[in-house]
mmCIF file of C-alpha atoms and ligand atoms in Angstrom:
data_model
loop_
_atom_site.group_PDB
_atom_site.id
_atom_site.type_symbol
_atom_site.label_atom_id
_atom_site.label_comp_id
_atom_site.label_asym_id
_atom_site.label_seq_id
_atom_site.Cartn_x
_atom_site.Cartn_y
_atom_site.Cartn_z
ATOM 1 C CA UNK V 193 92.169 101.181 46.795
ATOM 2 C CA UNK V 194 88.339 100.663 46.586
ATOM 3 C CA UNK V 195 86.367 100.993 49.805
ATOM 4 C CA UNK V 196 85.513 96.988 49.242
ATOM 5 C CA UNK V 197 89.610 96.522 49.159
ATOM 6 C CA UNK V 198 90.043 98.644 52.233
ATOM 7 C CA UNK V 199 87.312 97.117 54.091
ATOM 8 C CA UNK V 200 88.818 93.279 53.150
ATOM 9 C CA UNK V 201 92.303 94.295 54.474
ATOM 10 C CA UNK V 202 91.350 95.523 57.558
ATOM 11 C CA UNK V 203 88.960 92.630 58.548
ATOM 12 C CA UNK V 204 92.970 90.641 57.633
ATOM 13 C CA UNK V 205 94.557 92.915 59.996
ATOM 14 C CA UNK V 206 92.126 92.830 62.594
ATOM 15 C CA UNK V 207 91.528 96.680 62.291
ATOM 16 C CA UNK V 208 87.788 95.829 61.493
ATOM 17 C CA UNK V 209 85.507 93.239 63.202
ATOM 18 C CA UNK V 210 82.385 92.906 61.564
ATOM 19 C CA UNK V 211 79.289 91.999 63.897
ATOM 20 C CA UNK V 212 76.871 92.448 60.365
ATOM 21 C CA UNK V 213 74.980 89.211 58.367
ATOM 22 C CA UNK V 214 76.100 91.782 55.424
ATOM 23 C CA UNK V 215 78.342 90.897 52.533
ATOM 24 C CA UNK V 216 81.250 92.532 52.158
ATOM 25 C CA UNK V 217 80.333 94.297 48.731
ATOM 26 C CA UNK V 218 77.194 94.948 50.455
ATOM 27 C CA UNK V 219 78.634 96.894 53.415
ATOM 28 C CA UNK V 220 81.066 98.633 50.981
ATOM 29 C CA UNK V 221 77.869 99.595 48.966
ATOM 30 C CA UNK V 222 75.998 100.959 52.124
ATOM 31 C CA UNK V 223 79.411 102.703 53.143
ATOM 32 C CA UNK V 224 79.306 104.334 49.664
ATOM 33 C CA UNK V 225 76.054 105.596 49.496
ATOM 34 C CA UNK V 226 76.208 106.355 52.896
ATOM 35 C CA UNK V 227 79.153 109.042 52.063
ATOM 36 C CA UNK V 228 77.182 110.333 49.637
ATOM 37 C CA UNK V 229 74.226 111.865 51.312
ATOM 38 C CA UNK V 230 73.965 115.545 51.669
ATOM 39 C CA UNK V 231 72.226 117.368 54.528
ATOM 40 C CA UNK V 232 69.448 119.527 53.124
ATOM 41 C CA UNK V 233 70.296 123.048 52.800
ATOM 42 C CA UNK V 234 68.679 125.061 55.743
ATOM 43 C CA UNK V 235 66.012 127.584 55.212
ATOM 44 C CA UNK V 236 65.964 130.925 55.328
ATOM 45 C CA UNK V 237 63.463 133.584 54.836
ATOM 46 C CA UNK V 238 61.849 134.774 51.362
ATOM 47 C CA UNK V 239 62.039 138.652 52.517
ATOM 48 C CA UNK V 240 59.877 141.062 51.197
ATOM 49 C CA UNK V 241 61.992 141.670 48.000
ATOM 50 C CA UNK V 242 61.585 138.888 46.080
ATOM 51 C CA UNK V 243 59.700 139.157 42.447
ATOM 52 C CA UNK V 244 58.669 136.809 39.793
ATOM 53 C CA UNK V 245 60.080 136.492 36.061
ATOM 54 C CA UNK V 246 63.872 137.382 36.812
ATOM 55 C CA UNK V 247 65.993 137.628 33.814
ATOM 56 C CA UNK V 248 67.814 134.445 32.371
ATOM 57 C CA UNK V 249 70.696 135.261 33.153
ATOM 58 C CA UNK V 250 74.788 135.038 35.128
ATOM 59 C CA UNK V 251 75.496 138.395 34.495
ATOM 60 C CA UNK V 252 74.291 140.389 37.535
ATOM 61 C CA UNK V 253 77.347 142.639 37.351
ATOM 62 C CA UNK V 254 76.564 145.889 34.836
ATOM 63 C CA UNK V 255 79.532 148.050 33.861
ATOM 64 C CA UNK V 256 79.863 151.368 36.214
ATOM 65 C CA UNK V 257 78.694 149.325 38.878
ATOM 66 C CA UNK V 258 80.781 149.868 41.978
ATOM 67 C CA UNK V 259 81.222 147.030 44.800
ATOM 68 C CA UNK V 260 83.685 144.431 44.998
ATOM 69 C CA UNK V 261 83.727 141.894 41.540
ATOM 70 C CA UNK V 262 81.935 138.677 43.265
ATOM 71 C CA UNK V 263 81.947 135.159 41.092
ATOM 72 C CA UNK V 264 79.047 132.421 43.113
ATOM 73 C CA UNK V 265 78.778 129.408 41.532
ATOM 74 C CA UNK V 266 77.531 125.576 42.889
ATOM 75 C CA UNK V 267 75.525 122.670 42.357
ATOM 76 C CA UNK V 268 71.621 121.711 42.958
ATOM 77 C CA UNK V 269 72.007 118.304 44.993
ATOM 78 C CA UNK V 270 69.524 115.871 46.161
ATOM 79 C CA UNK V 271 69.696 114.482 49.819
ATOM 80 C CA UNK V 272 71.331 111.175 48.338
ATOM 81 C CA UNK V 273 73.955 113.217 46.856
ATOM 82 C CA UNK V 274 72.004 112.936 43.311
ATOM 83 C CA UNK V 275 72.626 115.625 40.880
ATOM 84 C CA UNK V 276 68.772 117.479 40.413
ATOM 85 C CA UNK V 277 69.413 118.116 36.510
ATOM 86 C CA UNK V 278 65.983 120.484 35.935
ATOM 87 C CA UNK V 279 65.845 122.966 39.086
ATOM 88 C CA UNK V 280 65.486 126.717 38.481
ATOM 89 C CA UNK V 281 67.363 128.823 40.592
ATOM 90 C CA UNK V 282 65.881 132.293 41.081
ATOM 91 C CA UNK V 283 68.764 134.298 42.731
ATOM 92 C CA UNK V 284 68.500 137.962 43.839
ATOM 93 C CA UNK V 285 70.397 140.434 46.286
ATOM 94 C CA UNK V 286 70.648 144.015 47.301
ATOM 95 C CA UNK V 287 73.389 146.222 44.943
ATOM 96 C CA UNK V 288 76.349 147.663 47.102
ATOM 97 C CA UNK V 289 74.601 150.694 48.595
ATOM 98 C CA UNK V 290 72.165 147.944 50.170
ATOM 99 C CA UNK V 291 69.177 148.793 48.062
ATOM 100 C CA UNK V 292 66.664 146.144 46.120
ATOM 101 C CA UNK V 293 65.493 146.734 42.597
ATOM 102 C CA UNK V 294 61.773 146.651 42.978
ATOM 103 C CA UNK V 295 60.743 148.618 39.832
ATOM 104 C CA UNK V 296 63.260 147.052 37.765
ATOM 105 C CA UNK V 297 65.611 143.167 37.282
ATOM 106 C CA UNK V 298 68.746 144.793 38.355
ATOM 107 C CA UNK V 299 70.734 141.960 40.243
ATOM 108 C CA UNK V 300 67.715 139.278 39.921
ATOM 109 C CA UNK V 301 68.509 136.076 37.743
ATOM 110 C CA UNK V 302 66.758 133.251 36.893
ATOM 111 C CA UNK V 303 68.871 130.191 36.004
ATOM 112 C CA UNK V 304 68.442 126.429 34.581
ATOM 113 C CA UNK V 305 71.248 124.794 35.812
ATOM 114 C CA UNK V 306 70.900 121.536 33.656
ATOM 115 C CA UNK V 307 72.210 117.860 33.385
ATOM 116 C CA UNK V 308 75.150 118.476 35.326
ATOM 117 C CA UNK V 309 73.054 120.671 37.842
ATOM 118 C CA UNK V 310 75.567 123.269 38.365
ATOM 119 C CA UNK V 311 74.614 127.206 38.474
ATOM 120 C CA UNK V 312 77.277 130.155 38.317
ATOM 121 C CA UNK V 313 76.479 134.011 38.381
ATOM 122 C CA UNK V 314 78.906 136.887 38.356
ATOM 123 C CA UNK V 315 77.809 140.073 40.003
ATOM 124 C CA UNK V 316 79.148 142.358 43.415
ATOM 125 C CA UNK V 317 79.094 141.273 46.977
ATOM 126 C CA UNK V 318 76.083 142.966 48.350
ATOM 127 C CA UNK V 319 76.079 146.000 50.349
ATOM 128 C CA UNK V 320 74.370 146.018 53.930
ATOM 129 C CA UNK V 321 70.819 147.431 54.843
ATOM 130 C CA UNK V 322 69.077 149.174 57.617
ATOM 131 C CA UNK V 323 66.653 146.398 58.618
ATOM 132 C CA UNK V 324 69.140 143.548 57.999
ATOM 133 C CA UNK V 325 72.376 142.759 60.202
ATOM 134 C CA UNK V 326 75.079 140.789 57.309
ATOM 135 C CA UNK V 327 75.218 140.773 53.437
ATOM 136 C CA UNK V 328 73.623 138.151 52.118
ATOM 137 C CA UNK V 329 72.290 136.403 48.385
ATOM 138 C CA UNK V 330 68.425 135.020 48.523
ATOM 139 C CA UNK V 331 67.581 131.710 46.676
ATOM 140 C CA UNK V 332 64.489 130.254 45.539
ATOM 141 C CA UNK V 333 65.030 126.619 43.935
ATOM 142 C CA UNK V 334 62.430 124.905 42.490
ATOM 143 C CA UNK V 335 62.965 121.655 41.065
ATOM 144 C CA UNK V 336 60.109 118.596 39.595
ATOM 145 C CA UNK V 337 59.454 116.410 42.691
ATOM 146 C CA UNK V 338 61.265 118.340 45.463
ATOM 147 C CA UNK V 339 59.926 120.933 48.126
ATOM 148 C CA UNK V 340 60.878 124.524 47.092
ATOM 149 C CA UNK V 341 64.050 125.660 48.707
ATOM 150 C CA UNK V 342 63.778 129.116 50.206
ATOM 151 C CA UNK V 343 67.383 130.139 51.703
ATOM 152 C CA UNK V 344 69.909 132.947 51.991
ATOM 153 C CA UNK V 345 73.399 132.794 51.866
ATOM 154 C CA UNK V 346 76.372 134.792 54.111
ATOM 155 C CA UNK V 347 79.412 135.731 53.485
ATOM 156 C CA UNK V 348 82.227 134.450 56.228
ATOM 157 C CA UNK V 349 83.979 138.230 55.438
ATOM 158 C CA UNK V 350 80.919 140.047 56.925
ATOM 159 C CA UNK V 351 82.322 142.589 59.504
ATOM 160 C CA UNK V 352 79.701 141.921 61.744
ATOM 161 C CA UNK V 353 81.166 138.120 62.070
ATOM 162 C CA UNK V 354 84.694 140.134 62.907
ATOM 163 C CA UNK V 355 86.582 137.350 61.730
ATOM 164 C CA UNK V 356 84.711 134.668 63.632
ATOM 165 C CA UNK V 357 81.655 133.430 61.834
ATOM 166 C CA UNK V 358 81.557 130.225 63.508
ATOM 167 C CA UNK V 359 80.917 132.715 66.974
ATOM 168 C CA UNK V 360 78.961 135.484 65.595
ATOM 169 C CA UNK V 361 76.982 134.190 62.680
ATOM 170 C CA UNK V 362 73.913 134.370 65.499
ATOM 171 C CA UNK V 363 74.244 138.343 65.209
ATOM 172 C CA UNK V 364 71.758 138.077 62.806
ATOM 173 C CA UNK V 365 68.649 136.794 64.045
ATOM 174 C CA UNK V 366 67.905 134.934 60.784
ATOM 175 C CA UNK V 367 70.689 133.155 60.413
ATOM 176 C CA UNK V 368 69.957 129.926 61.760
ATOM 177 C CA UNK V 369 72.625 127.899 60.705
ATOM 178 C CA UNK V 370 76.723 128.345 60.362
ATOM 179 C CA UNK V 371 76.014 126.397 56.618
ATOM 180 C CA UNK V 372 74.612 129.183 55.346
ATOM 181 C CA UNK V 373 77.670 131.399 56.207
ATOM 182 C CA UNK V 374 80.492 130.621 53.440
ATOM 183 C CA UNK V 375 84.034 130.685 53.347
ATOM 184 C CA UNK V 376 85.282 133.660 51.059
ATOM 185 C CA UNK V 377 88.433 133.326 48.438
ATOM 186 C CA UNK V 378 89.876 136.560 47.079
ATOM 187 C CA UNK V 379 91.391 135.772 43.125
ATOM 188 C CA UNK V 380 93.233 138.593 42.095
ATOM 189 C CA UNK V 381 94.896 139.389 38.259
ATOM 190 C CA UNK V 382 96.680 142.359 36.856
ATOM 191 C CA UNK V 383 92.939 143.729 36.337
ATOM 192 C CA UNK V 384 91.267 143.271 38.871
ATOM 193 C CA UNK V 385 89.992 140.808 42.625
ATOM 194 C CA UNK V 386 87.446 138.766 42.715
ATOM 195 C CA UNK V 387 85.342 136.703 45.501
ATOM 196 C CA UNK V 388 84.614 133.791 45.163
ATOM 197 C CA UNK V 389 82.305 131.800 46.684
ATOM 198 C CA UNK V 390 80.832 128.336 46.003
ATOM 199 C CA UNK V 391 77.356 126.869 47.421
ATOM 200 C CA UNK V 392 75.609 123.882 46.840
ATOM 201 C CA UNK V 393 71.943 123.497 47.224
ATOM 202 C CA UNK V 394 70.852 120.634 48.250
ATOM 203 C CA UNK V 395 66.834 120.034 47.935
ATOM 204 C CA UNK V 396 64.498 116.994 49.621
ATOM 205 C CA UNK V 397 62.243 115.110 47.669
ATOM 206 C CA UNK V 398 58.382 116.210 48.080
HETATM 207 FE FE1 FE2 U 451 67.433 140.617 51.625
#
């Protein structure tokens, strides 16, 4: 049923009473778009680490590395729900023993996510460090037309959230939103488990 069938029925029924000089197919539109819309994705901190000219690649992960397997893949949104088809996504992180590559590229990528906007990397769930409380991913995202997007991502499985990240994501003091805290799915095969975690980045227009 289309939302313009839904919304017809239930002015029938009675279930909807519509006070609006809006057309039906109008208000269906608005409901639509309205849907649609994506909340920006909340900053977070550069951090001293970050450096320029990251490697094109998704393959953060080097054989012999230790850690546990981690697949992070989403999509670089617009507020209006829009698909932002020529972002780069600079991506790096700590390796398990909670150490950053300065002199080298080891887990630093640089990705062009393209028409369909979508970005995947496979590499190791970070390890934890002495001036930082939870594991976490940094993102820069740059896109034509759009405000840079700074941000860091968590992982719901950090031990310092014991279990409750909707409680304790505030244990670290630069975590100033639960969205940046993400659910955590273990896939497992006669080889080996992975996590896997998805998120979206949604950037606003300049
Ligand atoms: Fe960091």
């Amino acid at each position: 049923m289309t939302r313009r069938e839904l919304l017809e029925r239930c002015v029938v029924s009675g279930a909807l009473v519509l006070t609006t000089s809006l057309s039906l197919p109008a208000l269906a539109a608005e409901w639509n778009e309205s849907e649609k819309k994506r909340k920006p994705t909340p900053y977070c901190e550069l951090g001293p680490f970050y450096k320029r000219e990251a490697p094109h690649t998704s393959t953060l992960w080097a054989p012999g590395d230790s850690g546990m397997p981690l697949a992070l893949s989403g999509v670089v949104y617009g507020t209006r729900g829009e698909i932002v088809p020529d972002a780069k996504v600079e991506i790096w992180q700590a390796d398990i023993d909670g150490h950053y590559d300065i002199d080298g590229y080891r887990f630093r990528a640089l990705l062009s996510p393209g028409p369909k906007g979508a970005y995947a990397i496979e590499s190791i769930v970070p390890g934890h460090y002495p001036s930082r409380v939870c594991q976490h991913v940094h993102f820069l995202t740059t896109a034509p037309g759009h405000k840079p997007l700074i941000t860091q991502m968590y992982f719901a499985t950090d031990p310092v959230f014991e279990g409750n990240p909707d409680k304790n994501y505030t244990r670290d003091p630069l975590i100033n939103s639960r969205d940046l805290v993400r659910p955590v799915m273990i896939k497992s095969d006669a080889q080996r488990s992975v996590a896997v975690v998805t998120f979206d980045l949604v950037m606003e227009t300049v």
